[in-house]
mmCIF file of N, CA and C in Angstrom:
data_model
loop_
_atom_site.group_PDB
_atom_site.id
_atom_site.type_symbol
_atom_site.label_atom_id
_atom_site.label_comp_id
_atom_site.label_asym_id
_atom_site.label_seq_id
_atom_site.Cartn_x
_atom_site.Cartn_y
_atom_site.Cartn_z
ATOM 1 N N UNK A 1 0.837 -1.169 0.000
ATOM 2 C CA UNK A 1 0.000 0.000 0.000
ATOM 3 C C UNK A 1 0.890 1.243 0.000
ATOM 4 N N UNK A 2 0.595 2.361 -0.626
ATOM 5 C CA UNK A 2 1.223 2.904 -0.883
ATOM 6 C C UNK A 2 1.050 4.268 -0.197
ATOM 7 N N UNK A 3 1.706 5.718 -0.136
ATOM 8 C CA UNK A 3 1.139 6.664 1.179
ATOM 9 C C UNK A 3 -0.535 7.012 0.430
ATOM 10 N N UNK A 4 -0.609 7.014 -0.758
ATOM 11 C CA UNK A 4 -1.406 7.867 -1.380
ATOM 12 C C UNK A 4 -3.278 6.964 -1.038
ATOM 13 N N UNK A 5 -2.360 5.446 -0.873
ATOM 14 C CA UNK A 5 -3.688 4.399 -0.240
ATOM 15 C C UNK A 5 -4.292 4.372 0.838
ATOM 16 N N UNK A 6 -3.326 5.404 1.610
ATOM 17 C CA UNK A 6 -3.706 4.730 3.006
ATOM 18 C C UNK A 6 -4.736 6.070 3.671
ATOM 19 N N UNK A 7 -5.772 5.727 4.162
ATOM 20 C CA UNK A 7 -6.402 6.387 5.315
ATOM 21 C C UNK A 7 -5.794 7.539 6.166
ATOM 22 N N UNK A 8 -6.364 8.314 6.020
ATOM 23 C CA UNK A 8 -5.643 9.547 7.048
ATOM 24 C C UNK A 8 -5.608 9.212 8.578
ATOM 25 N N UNK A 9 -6.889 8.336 8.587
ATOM 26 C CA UNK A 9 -6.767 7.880 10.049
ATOM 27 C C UNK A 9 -5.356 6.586 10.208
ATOM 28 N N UNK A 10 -5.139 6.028 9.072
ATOM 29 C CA UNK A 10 -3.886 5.045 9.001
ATOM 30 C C UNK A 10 -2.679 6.109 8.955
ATOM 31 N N UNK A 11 -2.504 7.139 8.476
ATOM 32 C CA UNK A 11 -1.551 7.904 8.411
ATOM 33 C C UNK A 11 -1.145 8.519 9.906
ATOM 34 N N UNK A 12 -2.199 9.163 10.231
ATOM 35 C CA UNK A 12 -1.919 9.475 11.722
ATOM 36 C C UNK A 12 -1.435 8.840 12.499
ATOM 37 N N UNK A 13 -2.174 7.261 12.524
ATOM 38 C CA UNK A 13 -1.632 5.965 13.471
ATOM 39 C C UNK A 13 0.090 5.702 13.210
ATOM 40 N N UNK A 14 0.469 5.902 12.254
ATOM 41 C CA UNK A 14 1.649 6.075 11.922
ATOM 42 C C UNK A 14 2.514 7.149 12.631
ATOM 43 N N UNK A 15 2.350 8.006 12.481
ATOM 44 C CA UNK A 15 2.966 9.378 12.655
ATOM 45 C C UNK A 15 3.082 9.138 14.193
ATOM 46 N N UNK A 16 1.781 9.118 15.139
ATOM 47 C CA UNK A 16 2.204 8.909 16.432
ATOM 48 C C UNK A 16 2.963 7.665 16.531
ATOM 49 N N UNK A 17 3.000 6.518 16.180
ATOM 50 C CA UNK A 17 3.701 5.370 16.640
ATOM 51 C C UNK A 17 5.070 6.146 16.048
ATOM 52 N N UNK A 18 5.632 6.131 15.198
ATOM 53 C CA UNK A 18 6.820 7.088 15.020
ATOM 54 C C UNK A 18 7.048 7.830 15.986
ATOM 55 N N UNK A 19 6.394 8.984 16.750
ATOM 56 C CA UNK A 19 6.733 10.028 17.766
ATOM 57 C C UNK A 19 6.993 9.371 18.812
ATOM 58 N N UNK A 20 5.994 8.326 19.368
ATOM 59 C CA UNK A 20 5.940 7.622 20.549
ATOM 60 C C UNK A 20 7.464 6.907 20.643
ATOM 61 N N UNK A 21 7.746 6.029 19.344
ATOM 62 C CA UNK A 21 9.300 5.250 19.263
ATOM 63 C C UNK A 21 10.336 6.090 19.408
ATOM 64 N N UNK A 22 10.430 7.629 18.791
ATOM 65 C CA UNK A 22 11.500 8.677 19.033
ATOM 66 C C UNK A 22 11.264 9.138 20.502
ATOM 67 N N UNK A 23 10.265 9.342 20.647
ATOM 68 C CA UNK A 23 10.655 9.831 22.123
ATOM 69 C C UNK A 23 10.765 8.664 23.315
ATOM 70 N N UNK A 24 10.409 7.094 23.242
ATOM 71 C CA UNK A 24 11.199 6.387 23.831
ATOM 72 C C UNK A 24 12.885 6.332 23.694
ATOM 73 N N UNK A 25 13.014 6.454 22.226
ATOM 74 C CA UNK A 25 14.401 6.224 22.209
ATOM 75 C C UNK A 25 15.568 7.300 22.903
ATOM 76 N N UNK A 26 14.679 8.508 22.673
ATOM 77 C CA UNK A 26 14.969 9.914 23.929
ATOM 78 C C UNK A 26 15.717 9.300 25.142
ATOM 79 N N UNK A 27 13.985 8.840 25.561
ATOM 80 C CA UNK A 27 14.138 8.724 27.204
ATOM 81 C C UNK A 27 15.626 8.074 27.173
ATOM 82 N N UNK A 28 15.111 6.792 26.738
ATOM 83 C CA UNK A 28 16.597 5.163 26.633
ATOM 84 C C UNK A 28 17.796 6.632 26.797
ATOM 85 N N UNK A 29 17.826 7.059 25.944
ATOM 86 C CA UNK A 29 19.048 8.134 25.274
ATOM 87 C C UNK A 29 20.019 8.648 26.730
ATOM 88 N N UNK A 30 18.813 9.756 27.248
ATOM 89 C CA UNK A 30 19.074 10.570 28.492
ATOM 90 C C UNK A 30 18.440 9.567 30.110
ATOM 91 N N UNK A 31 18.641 8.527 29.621
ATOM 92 C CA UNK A 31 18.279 7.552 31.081
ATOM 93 C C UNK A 31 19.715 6.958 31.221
ATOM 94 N N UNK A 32 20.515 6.832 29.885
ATOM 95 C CA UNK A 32 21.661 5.581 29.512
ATOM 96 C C UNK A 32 22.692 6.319 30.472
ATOM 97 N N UNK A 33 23.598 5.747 31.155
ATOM 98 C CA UNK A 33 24.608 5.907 32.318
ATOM 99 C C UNK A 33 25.933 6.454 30.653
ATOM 100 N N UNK A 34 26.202 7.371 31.101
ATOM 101 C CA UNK A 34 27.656 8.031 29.823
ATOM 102 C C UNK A 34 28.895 7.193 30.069
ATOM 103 N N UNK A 35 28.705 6.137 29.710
ATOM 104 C CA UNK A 35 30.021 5.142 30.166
ATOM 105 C C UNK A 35 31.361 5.750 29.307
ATOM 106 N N UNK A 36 31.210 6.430 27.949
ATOM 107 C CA UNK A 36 32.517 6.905 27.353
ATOM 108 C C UNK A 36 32.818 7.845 28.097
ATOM 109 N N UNK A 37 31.981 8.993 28.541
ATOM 110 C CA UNK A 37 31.861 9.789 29.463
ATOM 111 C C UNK A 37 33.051 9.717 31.001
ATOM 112 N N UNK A 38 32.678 8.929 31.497
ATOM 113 C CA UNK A 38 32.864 8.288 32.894
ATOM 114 C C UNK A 38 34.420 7.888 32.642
ATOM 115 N N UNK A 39 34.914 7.354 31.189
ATOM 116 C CA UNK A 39 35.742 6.839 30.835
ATOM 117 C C UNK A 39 36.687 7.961 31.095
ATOM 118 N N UNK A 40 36.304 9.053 29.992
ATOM 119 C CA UNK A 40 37.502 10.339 29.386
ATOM 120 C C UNK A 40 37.306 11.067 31.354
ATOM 121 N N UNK A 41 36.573 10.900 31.954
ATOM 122 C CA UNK A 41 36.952 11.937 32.851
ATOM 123 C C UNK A 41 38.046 11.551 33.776
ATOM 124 N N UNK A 42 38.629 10.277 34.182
ATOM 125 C CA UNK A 42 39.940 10.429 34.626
ATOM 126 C C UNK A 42 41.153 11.011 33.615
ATOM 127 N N UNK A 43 40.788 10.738 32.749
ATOM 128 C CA UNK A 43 42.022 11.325 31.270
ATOM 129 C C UNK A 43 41.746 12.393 31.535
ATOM 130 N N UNK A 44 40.655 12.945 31.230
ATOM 131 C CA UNK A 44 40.747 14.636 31.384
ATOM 132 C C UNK A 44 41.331 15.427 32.603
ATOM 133 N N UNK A 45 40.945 14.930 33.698
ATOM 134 C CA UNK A 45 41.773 15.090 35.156
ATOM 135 C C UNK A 45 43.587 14.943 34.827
ATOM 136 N N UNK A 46 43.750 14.111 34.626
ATOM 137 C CA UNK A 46 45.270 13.651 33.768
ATOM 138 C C UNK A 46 45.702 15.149 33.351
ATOM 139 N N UNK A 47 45.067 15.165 31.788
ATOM 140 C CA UNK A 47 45.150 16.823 31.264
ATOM 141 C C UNK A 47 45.763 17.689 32.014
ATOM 142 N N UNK A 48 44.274 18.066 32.549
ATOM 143 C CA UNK A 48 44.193 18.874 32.830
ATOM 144 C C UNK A 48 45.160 19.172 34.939
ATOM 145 N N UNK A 49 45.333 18.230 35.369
ATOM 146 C CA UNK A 49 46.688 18.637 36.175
ATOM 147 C C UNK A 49 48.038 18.203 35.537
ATOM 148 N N UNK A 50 48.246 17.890 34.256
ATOM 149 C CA UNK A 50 49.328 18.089 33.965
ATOM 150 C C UNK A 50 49.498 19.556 33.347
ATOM 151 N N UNK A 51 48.208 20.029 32.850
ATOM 152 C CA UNK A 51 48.725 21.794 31.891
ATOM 153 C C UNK A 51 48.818 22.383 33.166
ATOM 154 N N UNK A 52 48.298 22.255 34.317
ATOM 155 C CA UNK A 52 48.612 23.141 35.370
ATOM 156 C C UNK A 52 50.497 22.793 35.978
ATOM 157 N N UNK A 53 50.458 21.824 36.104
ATOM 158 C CA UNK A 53 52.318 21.533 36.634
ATOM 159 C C UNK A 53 52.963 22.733 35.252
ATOM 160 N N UNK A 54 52.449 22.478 34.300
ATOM 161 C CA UNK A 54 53.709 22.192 33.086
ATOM 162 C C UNK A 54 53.083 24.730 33.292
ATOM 163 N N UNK A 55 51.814 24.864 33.480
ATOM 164 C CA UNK A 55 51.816 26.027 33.706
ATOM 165 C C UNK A 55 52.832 26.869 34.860
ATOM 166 N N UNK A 56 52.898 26.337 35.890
ATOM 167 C CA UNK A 56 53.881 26.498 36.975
ATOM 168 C C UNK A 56 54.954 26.275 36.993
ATOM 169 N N UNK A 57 55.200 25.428 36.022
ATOM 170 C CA UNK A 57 56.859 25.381 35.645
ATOM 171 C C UNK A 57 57.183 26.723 34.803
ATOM 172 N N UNK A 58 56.716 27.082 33.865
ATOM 173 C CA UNK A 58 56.529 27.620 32.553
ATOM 174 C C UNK A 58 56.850 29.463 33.538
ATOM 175 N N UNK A 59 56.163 29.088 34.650
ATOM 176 C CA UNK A 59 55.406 30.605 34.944
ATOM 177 C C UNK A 59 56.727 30.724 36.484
ATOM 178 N N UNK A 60 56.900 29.697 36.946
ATOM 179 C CA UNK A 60 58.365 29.623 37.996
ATOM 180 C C UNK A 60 59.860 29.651 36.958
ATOM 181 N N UNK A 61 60.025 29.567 35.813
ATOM 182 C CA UNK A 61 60.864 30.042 34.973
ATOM 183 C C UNK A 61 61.108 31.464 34.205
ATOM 184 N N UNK A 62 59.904 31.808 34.098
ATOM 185 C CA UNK A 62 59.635 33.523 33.691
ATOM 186 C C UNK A 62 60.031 34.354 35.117
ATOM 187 N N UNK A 63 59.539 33.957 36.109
ATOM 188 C CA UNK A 63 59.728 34.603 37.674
ATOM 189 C C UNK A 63 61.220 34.611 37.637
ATOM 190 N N UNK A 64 62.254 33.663 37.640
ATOM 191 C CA UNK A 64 63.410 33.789 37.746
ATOM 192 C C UNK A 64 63.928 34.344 36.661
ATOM 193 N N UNK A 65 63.521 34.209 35.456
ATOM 194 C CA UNK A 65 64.460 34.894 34.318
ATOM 195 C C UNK A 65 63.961 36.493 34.412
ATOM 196 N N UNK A 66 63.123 36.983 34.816
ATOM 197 C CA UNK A 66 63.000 38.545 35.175
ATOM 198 C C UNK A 66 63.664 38.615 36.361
ATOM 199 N N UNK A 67 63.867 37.771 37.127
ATOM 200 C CA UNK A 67 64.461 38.420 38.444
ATOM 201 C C UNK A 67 66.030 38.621 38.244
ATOM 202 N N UNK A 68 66.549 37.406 37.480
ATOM 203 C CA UNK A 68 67.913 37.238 37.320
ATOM 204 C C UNK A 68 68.240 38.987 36.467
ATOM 205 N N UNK A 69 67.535 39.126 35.376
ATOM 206 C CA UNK A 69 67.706 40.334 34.670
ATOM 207 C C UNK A 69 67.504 41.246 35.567
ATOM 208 N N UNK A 70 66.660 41.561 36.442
ATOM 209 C CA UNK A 70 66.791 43.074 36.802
ATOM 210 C C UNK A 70 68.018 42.654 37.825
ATOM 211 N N UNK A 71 68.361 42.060 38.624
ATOM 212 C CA UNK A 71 69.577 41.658 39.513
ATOM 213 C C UNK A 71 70.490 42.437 38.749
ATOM 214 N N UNK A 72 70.734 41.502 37.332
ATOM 215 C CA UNK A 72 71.974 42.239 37.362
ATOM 216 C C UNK A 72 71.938 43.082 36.455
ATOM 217 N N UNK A 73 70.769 44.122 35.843
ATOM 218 C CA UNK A 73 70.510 45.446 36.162
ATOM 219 C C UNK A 73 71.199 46.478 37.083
ATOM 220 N N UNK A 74 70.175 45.994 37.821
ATOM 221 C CA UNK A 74 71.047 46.956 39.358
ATOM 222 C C UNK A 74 72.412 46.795 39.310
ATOM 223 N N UNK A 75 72.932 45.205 39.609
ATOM 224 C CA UNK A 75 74.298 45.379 39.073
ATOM 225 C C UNK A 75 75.240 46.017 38.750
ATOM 226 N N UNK A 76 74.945 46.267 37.194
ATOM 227 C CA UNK A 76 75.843 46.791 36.004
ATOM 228 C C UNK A 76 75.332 48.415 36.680
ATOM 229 N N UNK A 77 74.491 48.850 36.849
ATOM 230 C CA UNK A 77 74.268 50.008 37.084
ATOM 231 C C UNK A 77 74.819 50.641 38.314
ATOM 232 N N UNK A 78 75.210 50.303 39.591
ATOM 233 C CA UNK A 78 76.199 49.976 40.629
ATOM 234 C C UNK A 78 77.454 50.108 40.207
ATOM 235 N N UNK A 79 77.787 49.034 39.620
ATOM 236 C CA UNK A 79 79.156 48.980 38.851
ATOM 237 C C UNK A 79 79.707 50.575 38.754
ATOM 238 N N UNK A 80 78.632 50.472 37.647
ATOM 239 C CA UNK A 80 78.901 51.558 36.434
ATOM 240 C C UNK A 80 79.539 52.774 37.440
ATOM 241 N N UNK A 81 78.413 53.379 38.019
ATOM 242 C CA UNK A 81 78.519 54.339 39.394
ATOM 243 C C UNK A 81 79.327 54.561 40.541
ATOM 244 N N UNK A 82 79.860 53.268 40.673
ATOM 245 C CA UNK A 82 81.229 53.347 41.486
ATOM 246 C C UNK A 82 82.411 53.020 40.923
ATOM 247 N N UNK A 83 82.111 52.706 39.905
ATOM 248 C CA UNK A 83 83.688 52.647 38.460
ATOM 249 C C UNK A 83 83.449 54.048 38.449
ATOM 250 N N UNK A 84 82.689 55.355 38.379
ATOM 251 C CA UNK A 84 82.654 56.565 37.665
ATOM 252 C C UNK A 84 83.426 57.040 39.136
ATOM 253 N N UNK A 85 83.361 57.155 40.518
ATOM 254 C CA UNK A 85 83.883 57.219 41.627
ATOM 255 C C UNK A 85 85.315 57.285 41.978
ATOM 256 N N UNK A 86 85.708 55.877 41.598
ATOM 257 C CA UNK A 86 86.624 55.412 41.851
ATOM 258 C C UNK A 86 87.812 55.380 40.902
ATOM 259 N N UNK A 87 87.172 55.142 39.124
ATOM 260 C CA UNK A 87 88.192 55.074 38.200
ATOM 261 C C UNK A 87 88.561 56.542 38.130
ATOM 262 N N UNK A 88 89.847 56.797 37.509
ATOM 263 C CA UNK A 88 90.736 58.104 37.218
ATOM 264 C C UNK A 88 89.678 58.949 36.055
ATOM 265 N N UNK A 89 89.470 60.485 35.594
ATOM 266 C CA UNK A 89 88.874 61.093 34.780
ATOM 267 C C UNK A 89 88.830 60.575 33.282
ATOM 268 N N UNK A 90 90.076 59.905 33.143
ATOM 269 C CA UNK A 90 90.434 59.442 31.620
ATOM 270 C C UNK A 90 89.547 58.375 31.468
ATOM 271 N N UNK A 91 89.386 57.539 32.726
ATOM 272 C CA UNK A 91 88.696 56.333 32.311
ATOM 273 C C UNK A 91 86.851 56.228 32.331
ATOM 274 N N UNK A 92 86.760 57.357 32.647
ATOM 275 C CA UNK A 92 84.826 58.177 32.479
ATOM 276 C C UNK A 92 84.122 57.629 31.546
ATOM 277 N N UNK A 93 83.062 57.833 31.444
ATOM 278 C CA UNK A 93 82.231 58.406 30.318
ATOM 279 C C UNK A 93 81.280 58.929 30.454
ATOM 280 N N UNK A 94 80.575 58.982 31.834
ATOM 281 C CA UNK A 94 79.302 59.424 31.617
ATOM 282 C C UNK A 94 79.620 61.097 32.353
ATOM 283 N N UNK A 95 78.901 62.288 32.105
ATOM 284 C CA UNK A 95 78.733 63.411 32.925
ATOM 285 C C UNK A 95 78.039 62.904 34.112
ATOM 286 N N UNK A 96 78.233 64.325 35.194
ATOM 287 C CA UNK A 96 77.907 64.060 36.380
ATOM 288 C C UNK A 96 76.192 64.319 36.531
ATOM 289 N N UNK A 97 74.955 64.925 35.392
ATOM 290 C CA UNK A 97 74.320 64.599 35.462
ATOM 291 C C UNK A 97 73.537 63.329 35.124
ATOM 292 N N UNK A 98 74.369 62.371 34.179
ATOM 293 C CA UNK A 98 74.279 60.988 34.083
ATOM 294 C C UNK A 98 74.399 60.229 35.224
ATOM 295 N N UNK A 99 75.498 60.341 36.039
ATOM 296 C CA UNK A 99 75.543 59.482 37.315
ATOM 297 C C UNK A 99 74.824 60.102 38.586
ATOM 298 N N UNK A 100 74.178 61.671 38.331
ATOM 299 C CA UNK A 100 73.194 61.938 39.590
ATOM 300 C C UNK A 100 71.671 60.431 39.011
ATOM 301 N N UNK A 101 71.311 61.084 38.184
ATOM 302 C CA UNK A 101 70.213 59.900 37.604
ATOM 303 C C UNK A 101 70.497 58.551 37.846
ATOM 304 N N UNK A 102 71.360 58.111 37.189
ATOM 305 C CA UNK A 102 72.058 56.639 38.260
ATOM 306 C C UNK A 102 71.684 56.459 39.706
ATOM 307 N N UNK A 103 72.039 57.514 39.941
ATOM 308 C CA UNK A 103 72.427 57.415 41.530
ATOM 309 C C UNK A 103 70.934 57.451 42.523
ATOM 310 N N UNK A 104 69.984 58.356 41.752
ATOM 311 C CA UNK A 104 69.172 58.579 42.164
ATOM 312 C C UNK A 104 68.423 57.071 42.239
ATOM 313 N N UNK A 105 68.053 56.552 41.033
ATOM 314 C CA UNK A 105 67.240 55.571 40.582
ATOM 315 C C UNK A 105 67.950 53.904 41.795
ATOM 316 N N UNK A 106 69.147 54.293 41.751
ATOM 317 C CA UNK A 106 70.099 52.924 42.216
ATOM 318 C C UNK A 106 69.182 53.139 44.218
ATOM 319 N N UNK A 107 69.659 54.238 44.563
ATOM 320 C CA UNK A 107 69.905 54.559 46.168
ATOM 321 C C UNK A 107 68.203 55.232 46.500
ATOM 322 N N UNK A 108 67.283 55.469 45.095
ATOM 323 C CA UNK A 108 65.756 56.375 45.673
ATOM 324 C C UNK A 108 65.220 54.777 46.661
ATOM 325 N N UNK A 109 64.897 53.790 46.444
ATOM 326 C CA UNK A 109 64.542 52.895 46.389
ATOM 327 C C UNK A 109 63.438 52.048 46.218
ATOM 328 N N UNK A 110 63.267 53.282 45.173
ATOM 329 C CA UNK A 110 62.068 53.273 44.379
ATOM 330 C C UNK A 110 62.564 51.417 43.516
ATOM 331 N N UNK A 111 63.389 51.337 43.099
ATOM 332 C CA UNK A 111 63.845 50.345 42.207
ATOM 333 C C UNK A 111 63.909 48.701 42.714
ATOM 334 N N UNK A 112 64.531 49.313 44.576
ATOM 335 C CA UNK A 112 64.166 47.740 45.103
ATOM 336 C C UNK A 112 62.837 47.416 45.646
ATOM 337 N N UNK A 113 62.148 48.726 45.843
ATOM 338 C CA UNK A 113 60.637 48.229 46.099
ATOM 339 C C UNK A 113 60.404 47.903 45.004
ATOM 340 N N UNK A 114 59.988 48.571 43.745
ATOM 341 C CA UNK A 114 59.767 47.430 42.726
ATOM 342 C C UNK A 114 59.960 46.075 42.337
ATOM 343 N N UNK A 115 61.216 45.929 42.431
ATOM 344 C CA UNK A 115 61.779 44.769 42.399
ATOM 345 C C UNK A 115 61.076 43.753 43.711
ATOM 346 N N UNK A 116 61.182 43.800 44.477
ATOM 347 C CA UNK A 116 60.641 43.352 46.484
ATOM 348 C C UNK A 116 59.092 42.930 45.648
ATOM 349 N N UNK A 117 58.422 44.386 45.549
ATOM 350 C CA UNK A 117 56.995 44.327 45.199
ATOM 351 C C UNK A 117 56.576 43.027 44.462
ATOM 352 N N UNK A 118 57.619 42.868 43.182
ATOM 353 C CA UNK A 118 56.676 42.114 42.467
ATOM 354 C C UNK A 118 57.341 40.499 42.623
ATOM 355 N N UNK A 119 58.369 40.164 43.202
ATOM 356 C CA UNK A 119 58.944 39.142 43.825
ATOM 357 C C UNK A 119 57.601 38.576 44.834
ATOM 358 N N UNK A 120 57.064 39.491 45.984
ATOM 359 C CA UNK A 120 56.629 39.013 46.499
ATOM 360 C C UNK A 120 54.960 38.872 46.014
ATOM 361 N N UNK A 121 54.504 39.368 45.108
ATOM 362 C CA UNK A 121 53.148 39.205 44.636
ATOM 363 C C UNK A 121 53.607 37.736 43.762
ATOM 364 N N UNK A 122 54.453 37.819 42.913
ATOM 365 C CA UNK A 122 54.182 36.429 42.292
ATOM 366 C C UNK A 122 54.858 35.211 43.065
ATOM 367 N N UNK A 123 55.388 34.976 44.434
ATOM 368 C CA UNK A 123 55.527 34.573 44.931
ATOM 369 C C UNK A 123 54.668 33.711 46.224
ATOM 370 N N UNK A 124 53.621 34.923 46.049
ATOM 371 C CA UNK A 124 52.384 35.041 46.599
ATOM 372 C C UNK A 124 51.482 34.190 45.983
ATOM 373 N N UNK A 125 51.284 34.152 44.348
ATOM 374 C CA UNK A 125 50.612 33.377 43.861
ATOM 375 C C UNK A 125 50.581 31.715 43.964
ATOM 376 N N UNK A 126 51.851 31.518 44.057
ATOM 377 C CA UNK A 126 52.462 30.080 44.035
ATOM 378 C C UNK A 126 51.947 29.029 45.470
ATOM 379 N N UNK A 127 50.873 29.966 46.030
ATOM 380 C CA UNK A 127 51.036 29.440 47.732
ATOM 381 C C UNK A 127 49.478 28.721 47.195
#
C-alpha cells in the first residue's frame, strides 16, 4: 500500500507510533549511564593537572628569568657608578648629570621596592 492508499486515520496511526518510538528512544538516550563519558573523565583530570604543573613550571621560569635580569641590572648600574667614583677622569664616560640619575634611581629605592613588590606578589601566587 502505498502513502497515497492509506487512510488519514492510518496515516496518523503512523505518525504517532513514530513520535511515541522517538521519544522512547529519547528517554533510553538521556536515562543511559555516559560510560565513554565516565571513561575520558579520569584522562581529562590527567590533562588537565598536567597543563597546570607544566603552567607552573613555565610561569616559575619567567619569575626567575625577570628576576635574574633586573639583579643584574642593578648590578651593572652599581658597577657603572662606582667605576665613575673610583676610576681616574680618563677612564669616564658618563657626565655628572648621568651618574646623579644613576644614583638617584640605584639609592631612591624606588627600584628595590619594585623589584621586592613584584617578587613578592608572584611569589604570593604560588602558595
Amino acid at each position: 500500500m502505498t502513502d497515497k492508499g492509506k487512510s488519514s486515520k492510518q496515516h496518523y496511526e503512523e505518525v504517532i507510533s513514530q513520535s511515541n518510538d522517538n521519544k522512547k528512544a529519547a528517554f533510553r538516550w538521556l536515562m543511559s549511564k555516559p560510560r565513554k563519558e565516565d571513561k575520558n573523565w579520569l584522562s581529562l583530570d590527567e590533562i588537565r593537572e598536567n597543563n597546570d604543573k607544566r603552567w607552573l613550571k613555565t610561569y616559575g621560569c619567567m619569575l626567575v628569568i625577570i628576576t635574574v635580569v633586573f639583579t643584574f641590572l642593578f648590578l651593572a648600574a652599581l658597577f657603572v657608578w662606582s667605576w665613575h667614583y673610583i676610576a681616574p677622569k680618563s677612564l669616564t664616560w658618563l657626565c655628572p648629570s648621568q651618574l646623579s640619575k644613576i644614583q638617584s634611581v640605584l639609592f631612591s629605592g624606588g627600584m628595590g621596592a619594585i623589584i621586592s613588590g613584584i617578587i613578592r606578589e608572584q611569589l604570593g601566587k604560588t602558595k
